[in-house]
């Protein structure tokens, strides 16, 4: 089995789809000669040429918008928005156009567009280059939202996103590009809407996304030393959400922590907490704990950035909080 | 036309000051690069080596009270607008003494007291607010001008077009300074714009446009002064196109795989605004070295200042979110 980095896994899915299918092409800022600001598309210009690996001007509205148009004509474009902070510029096209054409046309149209983007803190770029905005898109009917945390997941999910007939906003996390994992020779498409249980446990369920999956796994190791058995579940797709997997896990462990890098307030964890309290209320022995960034823009100075975004120790603290309640008080 | 006459826009002494400032920016940015590579500076850094004449030429033509908005490539504008190298370096080290008190970093340099309304890491992000600042000056009848710096790549984003249209429509005292270095990161101009002459974009809005050799600080200064006067006199906004060269990578550490190295070497040899000015001024080696030593000492002192600065407390992150 080959070992791929997260970066290579994204490239592999894109390249295989482009080899197999003339309708797939990619476009975005600096994706051609430079191979993208994260090096994801390196070498693809040489293989596929400038028609199918298109450098664009700095025009985030038109990058997404022209992707929508090509998708409505039956192509399967994958557009790259260099930093998820700049999705704010594409927002109108994503929210009012991509998400709604199918509905507004009464089912005549479909928009099989994939919008790849990346973000995440931990490198002190300041307030406009490392936000985590995935939750904003979950509240928009018509969009699918994916946030993959490992090489095999990112590859299998990107393939499914490309072949989904709906617009998919596909989040990658900057700090994961170097992460390696053994993957199957052939791509195994991962259905959109299926969670992955990374680690089984008995006492607490941690539902984590993106970088926090790895922080949660580290926290679970430490909790183990303290005699607490932690189950780590990564929903992988935020919309649609694999509610069954989350609820089943919580019914087993009776405790739940949600964890993501985005701000806690209105974060994806709020939705998970709502699902859990509604579907597993009688099983819960403690309130659902939420781990996320503090409610500030991202500061520049590393000591402040480090403080604002969550780490394994924050997940561990939340785990401890849930087990301190014995369920009878 | 006598060459000598052409360069009498400013005195030799003033031109020497321009040289000194450009050299300060150059040495400052070289030091930033050195300290970044040494692992001392966090974050994401872009230097403007090759574009110093624009920062200095435009900012020297500003009056007290004028304001600027800058870009991701902001160190030069910030120094030229009057921020002390100590405060700029302290910001890059993430210290409370920094011009943004450690909250901003290289791409978000602010110095409101000196009329710097902020560098912007979002391409085109600063332009609309410059229109609004100019509108406020117009409302209040203040003889002030608001100036936006941005690159060629930024002329492809919506805010550029919306801002120029609005500024012209409302005849506000704004100057839009486009630094055309012919690159947007790795993307050459011919891949991102279907036209070569960017003044045509401003002309489409009926806006007065001026074009200048951005490697010649004296010319930049002269033409910027004209643009600013036009705006200040209530005659409307101006688009000031400065043709320039990025003599380094897009960001510090950029291997520039996309760039023809011979062409780059040629530009470094022929289009360095400091070399051009040094020649124009006929600076003796001794004069040059004296100036160089003077600015180098300022730069070294800024590193000492920054390192001795105060780290924010982690909880300081919670401040300043709301007024
Ligand atoms: C809206 C937006 N899109 C993309 C980027 C990433 N980016 C940063 S600088 C840059 C190129 C800017 O080119 P230009 O405006 O010509 O300025 P230069 O870098 O040449 O000074 C890009 C694409 C960004 N910061 N903001
Ligand atoms: Mg440029």
mmCIF file of N, CA and C in Angstrom, chain A residues 28-37 55-61 82-83 85-86 88-89 123-129 174 294-305 307-308, chain B residues 42-44 91-94 101-108 120-123 153-154 156-157 162 184-188 191-192 251 254 257-258 311-318 321-322:
data_model
loop_
_atom_site.group_PDB
_atom_site.id
_atom_site.type_symbol
_atom_site.label_atom_id
_atom_site.label_comp_id
_atom_site.label_asym_id
_atom_site.label_seq_id
_atom_site.Cartn_x
_atom_site.Cartn_y
_atom_site.Cartn_z
ATOM 1 N N UNK A 28 -7.849 28.288 -10.394
ATOM 2 C CA UNK A 28 -7.641 29.036 -9.160
ATOM 3 C C UNK A 28 -6.379 29.867 -9.283
ATOM 4 N N UNK A 29 -6.121 30.656 -8.255
ATOM 5 C CA UNK A 29 -4.958 31.550 -8.292
ATOM 6 C C UNK A 29 -3.667 30.758 -8.080
ATOM 7 N N UNK A 30 -2.733 30.955 -8.988
ATOM 8 C CA UNK A 30 -1.372 30.406 -8.842
ATOM 9 C C UNK A 30 -1.314 28.887 -8.756
ATOM 10 N N UNK A 31 -2.298 28.209 -9.338
ATOM 11 C CA UNK A 31 -2.294 26.741 -9.254
ATOM 12 C C UNK A 31 -1.449 26.099 -10.353
ATOM 13 N N UNK A 32 -1.074 26.872 -11.383
ATOM 14 C CA UNK A 32 -0.393 26.276 -12.536
ATOM 15 C C UNK A 32 1.114 26.149 -12.283
ATOM 16 N N UNK A 33 1.911 27.105 -12.758
ATOM 17 C CA UNK A 33 3.371 26.996 -12.621
ATOM 18 C C UNK A 33 3.795 26.774 -11.170
ATOM 19 N N UNK A 34 3.170 27.500 -10.250
ATOM 20 C CA UNK A 34 3.592 27.418 -8.857
ATOM 21 C C UNK A 34 3.000 26.195 -8.155
ATOM 22 N N UNK A 35 1.960 25.643 -8.711
ATOM 23 C CA UNK A 35 1.348 24.472 -8.084
ATOM 24 C C UNK A 35 0.521 24.809 -6.863
ATOM 25 N N UNK A 36 0.016 26.042 -6.817
ATOM 26 C CA UNK A 36 -0.834 26.436 -5.693
ATOM 27 C C UNK A 36 -0.016 26.929 -4.520
ATOM 28 N N UNK A 37 -0.627 27.738 -3.682
ATOM 29 C CA UNK A 37 0.139 28.317 -2.581
ATOM 30 C C UNK A 37 0.533 27.246 -1.569
ATOM 31 N N UNK A 55 -4.712 29.026 -14.363
ATOM 32 C CA UNK A 55 -4.410 30.130 -13.452
ATOM 33 C C UNK A 55 -5.466 31.202 -13.643
ATOM 34 N N UNK A 56 -5.958 31.746 -12.577
ATOM 35 C CA UNK A 56 -6.967 32.798 -12.709
ATOM 36 C C UNK A 56 -6.430 34.119 -12.171
ATOM 37 N N UNK A 57 -7.057 35.207 -12.581
ATOM 38 C CA UNK A 57 -6.799 36.483 -11.902
ATOM 39 C C UNK A 57 -7.297 36.411 -10.457
ATOM 40 N N UNK A 58 -6.968 37.433 -9.680
ATOM 41 C CA UNK A 58 -7.456 37.516 -8.296
ATOM 42 C C UNK A 58 -8.897 38.005 -8.366
ATOM 43 N N UNK A 59 -9.800 37.066 -8.513
ATOM 44 C CA UNK A 59 -11.207 37.389 -8.761
ATOM 45 C C UNK A 59 -12.058 36.280 -8.156
ATOM 46 N N UNK A 60 -12.129 36.261 -6.832
ATOM 47 C CA UNK A 60 -12.768 35.121 -6.178
ATOM 48 C C UNK A 60 -14.237 34.957 -6.538
ATOM 49 N N UNK A 61 -14.916 36.052 -6.805
ATOM 50 C CA UNK A 61 -16.324 35.929 -7.201
ATOM 51 C C UNK A 61 -16.433 35.214 -8.532
ATOM 52 N N UNK A 82 -7.795 30.245 -2.564
ATOM 53 C CA UNK A 82 -6.476 30.058 -1.941
ATOM 54 C C UNK A 82 -6.503 29.960 -0.414
ATOM 55 N N UNK A 83 -7.259 30.815 0.213
ATOM 56 C CA UNK A 83 -7.431 30.774 1.671
ATOM 57 C C UNK A 83 -8.927 30.878 1.950
ATOM 58 N N UNK A 85 -10.376 32.394 4.109
ATOM 59 C CA UNK A 85 -10.723 33.778 4.413
ATOM 60 C C UNK A 85 -11.315 34.473 3.173
ATOM 61 N N UNK A 86 -10.859 34.056 1.991
ATOM 62 C CA UNK A 86 -11.303 34.725 0.760
ATOM 63 C C UNK A 86 -12.606 34.140 0.225
ATOM 64 N N UNK A 88 -15.079 34.646 1.742
ATOM 65 C CA UNK A 88 -15.969 35.776 2.021
ATOM 66 C C UNK A 88 -16.260 36.554 0.744
ATOM 67 N N UNK A 89 -15.290 36.589 -0.153
ATOM 68 C CA UNK A 89 -15.481 37.331 -1.402
ATOM 69 C C UNK A 89 -16.357 36.535 -2.365
ATOM 70 N N UNK A 123 0.488 29.385 12.573
ATOM 71 C CA UNK A 123 1.681 29.904 11.882
ATOM 72 C C UNK A 123 1.706 31.435 11.883
ATOM 73 N N UNK A 124 0.841 32.029 12.701
ATOM 74 C CA UNK A 124 0.869 33.475 12.930
ATOM 75 C C UNK A 124 0.822 34.361 11.686
ATOM 76 N N UNK A 125 -0.103 34.103 10.793
ATOM 77 C CA UNK A 125 -0.214 35.044 9.671
ATOM 78 C C UNK A 125 -1.079 36.251 10.042
ATOM 79 N N UNK A 126 -1.748 36.197 11.185
ATOM 80 C CA UNK A 126 -2.642 37.289 11.563
ATOM 81 C C UNK A 126 -4.091 36.981 11.213
ATOM 82 N N UNK A 127 -4.913 38.026 11.313
ATOM 83 C CA UNK A 127 -6.367 37.848 11.363
ATOM 84 C C UNK A 127 -7.041 37.508 10.042
ATOM 85 N N UNK A 128 -6.336 37.676 8.923
ATOM 86 C CA UNK A 128 -7.023 37.500 7.633
ATOM 87 C C UNK A 128 -6.532 36.305 6.815
ATOM 88 N N UNK A 129 -5.759 35.411 7.431
ATOM 89 C CA UNK A 129 -5.234 34.284 6.657
ATOM 90 C C UNK A 129 -5.336 32.937 7.359
ATOM 91 N N UNK A 174 -4.559 23.528 6.678
ATOM 92 C CA UNK A 174 -3.172 23.842 6.324
ATOM 93 C C UNK A 174 -2.139 22.995 7.061
ATOM 94 N N UNK A 294 -11.350 30.838 21.126
ATOM 95 C CA UNK A 294 -11.946 31.933 21.892
ATOM 96 C C UNK A 294 -12.521 32.954 20.924
ATOM 97 N N UNK A 295 -13.426 33.771 21.451
ATOM 98 C CA UNK A 295 -14.195 34.642 20.561
ATOM 99 C C UNK A 295 -13.441 35.927 20.240
ATOM 100 N N UNK A 296 -12.376 35.756 19.452
ATOM 101 C CA UNK A 296 -11.585 36.902 18.998
ATOM 102 C C UNK A 296 -11.180 36.627 17.551
ATOM 103 N N UNK A 297 -10.839 37.683 16.799
ATOM 104 C CA UNK A 297 -10.146 37.424 15.532
ATOM 105 C C UNK A 297 -8.804 36.763 15.870
ATOM 106 N N UNK A 298 -8.117 36.210 14.903
ATOM 107 C CA UNK A 298 -6.829 35.588 15.209
ATOM 108 C C UNK A 298 -5.776 36.670 15.399
ATOM 109 N N UNK A 299 -5.124 36.677 16.550
ATOM 110 C CA UNK A 299 -4.078 37.661 16.795
ATOM 111 C C UNK A 299 -2.785 37.238 16.117
ATOM 112 N N UNK A 300 -1.893 38.200 15.899
ATOM 113 C CA UNK A 300 -0.614 37.880 15.252
ATOM 114 C C UNK A 300 0.394 37.246 16.210
ATOM 115 N N UNK A 301 0.663 37.888 17.337
ATOM 116 C CA UNK A 301 1.749 37.430 18.214
ATOM 117 C C UNK A 301 1.535 35.960 18.595
ATOM 118 N N UNK A 302 2.552 35.123 18.390
ATOM 119 C CA UNK A 302 2.372 33.684 18.611
ATOM 120 C C UNK A 302 1.816 33.318 19.993
ATOM 121 N N UNK A 303 2.230 34.037 21.045
ATOM 122 C CA UNK A 303 1.690 33.685 22.370
ATOM 123 C C UNK A 303 0.182 33.881 22.429
ATOM 124 N N UNK A 304 -0.287 34.885 21.730
ATOM 125 C CA UNK A 304 -1.738 35.128 21.742
ATOM 126 C C UNK A 304 -2.453 34.142 20.815
ATOM 127 N N UNK A 305 -1.859 33.866 19.670
ATOM 128 C CA UNK A 305 -2.505 32.924 18.734
ATOM 129 C C UNK A 305 -2.661 31.558 19.394
ATOM 130 N N UNK A 307 -2.895 30.896 22.425
ATOM 131 C CA UNK A 307 -3.901 30.954 23.486
ATOM 132 C C UNK A 307 -5.322 30.897 22.916
ATOM 133 N N UNK A 308 -5.503 31.509 21.750
ATOM 134 C CA UNK A 308 -6.855 31.631 21.199
ATOM 135 C C UNK A 308 -7.359 30.306 20.615
ATOM 136 N N UNK B 42 7.965 35.274 13.240
ATOM 137 C CA UNK B 42 6.837 34.420 12.878
ATOM 138 C C UNK B 42 6.081 35.001 11.685
ATOM 139 N N UNK B 43 5.149 34.222 11.175
ATOM 140 C CA UNK B 43 4.197 34.772 10.210
ATOM 141 C C UNK B 43 4.612 34.655 8.769
ATOM 142 N N UNK B 44 4.011 35.513 7.977
ATOM 143 C CA UNK B 44 4.043 35.448 6.522
ATOM 144 C C UNK B 44 4.509 36.821 6.055
ATOM 145 N N UNK B 91 6.681 45.263 15.859
ATOM 146 C CA UNK B 91 5.449 44.601 15.416
ATOM 147 C C UNK B 91 5.772 43.246 14.788
ATOM 148 N N UNK B 92 6.816 43.213 13.972
ATOM 149 C CA UNK B 92 7.163 41.958 13.302
ATOM 150 C C UNK B 92 7.605 40.898 14.310
ATOM 151 N N UNK B 93 8.094 41.355 15.458
ATOM 152 C CA UNK B 93 8.451 40.432 16.538
ATOM 153 C C UNK B 93 7.261 40.147 17.462
ATOM 154 N N UNK B 94 6.118 40.744 17.149
ATOM 155 C CA UNK B 94 4.919 40.473 17.950
ATOM 156 C C UNK B 94 4.932 41.099 19.332
ATOM 157 N N UNK B 101 0.728 46.852 18.061
ATOM 158 C CA UNK B 101 0.764 46.287 19.417
ATOM 159 C C UNK B 101 0.778 44.757 19.458
ATOM 160 N N UNK B 102 1.306 44.173 18.381
ATOM 161 C CA UNK B 102 1.414 42.715 18.342
ATOM 162 C C UNK B 102 0.156 42.014 17.865
ATOM 163 N N UNK B 103 -0.890 42.760 17.585
ATOM 164 C CA UNK B 103 -2.147 42.145 17.126
ATOM 165 C C UNK B 103 -2.165 41.959 15.614
ATOM 166 N N UNK B 104 -1.336 42.760 14.903
ATOM 167 C CA UNK B 104 -1.473 42.801 13.445
ATOM 168 C C UNK B 104 -0.493 41.921 12.704
ATOM 169 N N UNK B 105 0.813 42.195 12.857
ATOM 170 C CA UNK B 105 1.825 41.492 12.080
ATOM 171 C C UNK B 105 2.075 42.173 10.760
ATOM 172 N N UNK B 106 2.998 41.593 10.001
ATOM 173 C CA UNK B 106 3.501 42.221 8.777
ATOM 174 C C UNK B 106 2.406 42.630 7.791
ATOM 175 N N UNK B 107 1.360 41.842 7.702
ATOM 176 C CA UNK B 107 0.325 42.141 6.712
ATOM 177 C C UNK B 107 -0.760 43.058 7.264
ATOM 178 N N UNK B 108 -0.645 43.418 8.554
ATOM 179 C CA UNK B 108 -1.679 44.271 9.155
ATOM 180 C C UNK B 108 -1.024 45.359 9.990
ATOM 181 N N UNK B 120 -3.329 45.571 4.424
ATOM 182 C CA UNK B 120 -4.414 44.625 4.248
ATOM 183 C C UNK B 120 -3.922 43.342 3.614
ATOM 184 N N UNK B 121 -4.253 42.217 4.229
ATOM 185 C CA UNK B 121 -3.841 40.926 3.680
ATOM 186 C C UNK B 121 -4.837 40.397 2.671
ATOM 187 N N UNK B 122 -5.948 41.093 2.516
ATOM 188 C CA UNK B 122 -6.921 40.707 1.499
ATOM 189 C C UNK B 122 -6.696 41.637 0.310
ATOM 190 N N UNK B 123 -6.334 41.074 -0.811
ATOM 191 C CA UNK B 123 -6.041 41.898 -1.987
ATOM 192 C C UNK B 123 -7.273 42.737 -2.330
ATOM 193 N N UNK B 153 -2.260 43.016 -9.650
ATOM 194 C CA UNK B 153 -3.181 41.897 -9.434
ATOM 195 C C UNK B 153 -4.494 42.341 -8.818
ATOM 196 N N UNK B 154 -4.426 43.384 -8.014
ATOM 197 C CA UNK B 154 -5.623 43.870 -7.327
ATOM 198 C C UNK B 154 -6.610 44.530 -8.281
ATOM 199 N N UNK B 156 -7.920 43.257 -10.639
ATOM 200 C CA UNK B 156 -8.838 42.239 -11.149
ATOM 201 C C UNK B 156 -9.944 41.893 -10.168
ATOM 202 N N UNK B 157 -9.930 42.544 -9.025
ATOM 203 C CA UNK B 157 -10.927 42.173 -8.029
ATOM 204 C C UNK B 157 -12.015 43.240 -7.963
ATOM 205 N N UNK B 162 -15.381 48.744 -8.132
ATOM 206 C CA UNK B 162 -16.448 49.424 -7.391
ATOM 207 C C UNK B 162 -15.917 50.704 -6.751
ATOM 208 N N UNK B 184 1.295 38.829 -10.067
ATOM 209 C CA UNK B 184 0.443 38.576 -8.910
ATOM 210 C C UNK B 184 0.914 37.214 -8.402
ATOM 211 N N UNK B 185 1.663 37.209 -7.336
ATOM 212 C CA UNK B 185 2.358 36.002 -6.878
ATOM 213 C C UNK B 185 3.149 35.390 -8.033
ATOM 214 N N UNK B 186 2.721 34.199 -8.500
ATOM 215 C CA UNK B 186 3.444 33.508 -9.570
ATOM 216 C C UNK B 186 2.829 33.761 -10.930
ATOM 217 N N UNK B 187 1.748 34.541 -10.945
ATOM 218 C CA UNK B 187 0.992 34.700 -12.184
ATOM 219 C C UNK B 187 1.438 35.970 -12.907
ATOM 220 N N UNK B 188 2.017 35.821 -14.103
ATOM 221 C CA UNK B 188 2.473 37.000 -14.826
ATOM 222 C C UNK B 188 1.278 37.792 -15.359
ATOM 223 N N UNK B 191 -1.060 36.591 -17.951
ATOM 224 C CA UNK B 191 -2.019 35.536 -17.594
ATOM 225 C C UNK B 191 -3.181 36.054 -16.761
ATOM 226 N N UNK B 192 -3.071 37.288 -16.269
ATOM 227 C CA UNK B 192 -4.194 37.758 -15.443
ATOM 228 C C UNK B 192 -4.902 39.001 -15.953
ATOM 229 N N UNK B 251 6.987 36.207 -1.651
ATOM 230 C CA UNK B 251 7.086 36.227 -0.186
ATOM 231 C C UNK B 251 8.496 35.791 0.182
ATOM 232 N N UNK B 254 10.127 32.400 -1.146
ATOM 233 C CA UNK B 254 9.562 31.989 -2.436
ATOM 234 C C UNK B 254 10.692 31.556 -3.372
ATOM 235 N N UNK B 257 9.989 29.388 -8.723
ATOM 236 C CA UNK B 257 10.151 28.368 -9.773
ATOM 237 C C UNK B 257 9.545 28.812 -11.096
ATOM 238 N N UNK B 258 8.624 29.744 -10.993
ATOM 239 C CA UNK B 258 7.866 30.198 -12.158
ATOM 240 C C UNK B 258 8.571 31.315 -12.920
ATOM 241 N N UNK B 311 6.512 41.037 25.452
ATOM 242 C CA UNK B 311 5.580 40.084 24.851
ATOM 243 C C UNK B 311 4.191 40.337 25.422
ATOM 244 N N UNK B 312 3.175 40.254 24.577
ATOM 245 C CA UNK B 312 1.824 40.359 25.132
ATOM 246 C C UNK B 312 1.580 39.172 26.069
ATOM 247 N N UNK B 313 0.671 39.334 26.986
ATOM 248 C CA UNK B 313 0.233 38.176 27.765
ATOM 249 C C UNK B 313 -0.765 37.420 26.903
ATOM 250 N N UNK B 314 -0.824 36.109 27.059
ATOM 251 C CA UNK B 314 -1.785 35.370 26.233
ATOM 252 C C UNK B 314 -3.192 35.965 26.302
ATOM 253 N N UNK B 315 -3.624 36.326 27.509
ATOM 254 C CA UNK B 315 -5.003 36.835 27.675
ATOM 255 C C UNK B 315 -5.216 38.190 27.024
ATOM 256 N N UNK B 316 -4.126 38.866 26.672
ATOM 257 C CA UNK B 316 -4.305 40.131 25.946
ATOM 258 C C UNK B 316 -5.077 39.916 24.646
ATOM 259 N N UNK B 317 -5.038 38.674 24.165
ATOM 260 C CA UNK B 317 -5.769 38.354 22.937
ATOM 261 C C UNK B 317 -7.252 38.696 23.050
ATOM 262 N N UNK B 318 -7.762 38.697 24.266
ATOM 263 C CA UNK B 318 -9.201 38.939 24.450
ATOM 264 C C UNK B 318 -9.562 40.421 24.399
ATOM 265 N N UNK B 321 -11.362 43.422 20.945
ATOM 266 C CA UNK B 321 -12.309 42.825 19.997
ATOM 267 C C UNK B 321 -13.435 43.822 19.724
ATOM 268 N N UNK B 322 -13.858 44.497 20.786
ATOM 269 C CA UNK B 322 -14.888 45.525 20.626
ATOM 270 C C UNK B 322 -14.384 46.858 21.186
#
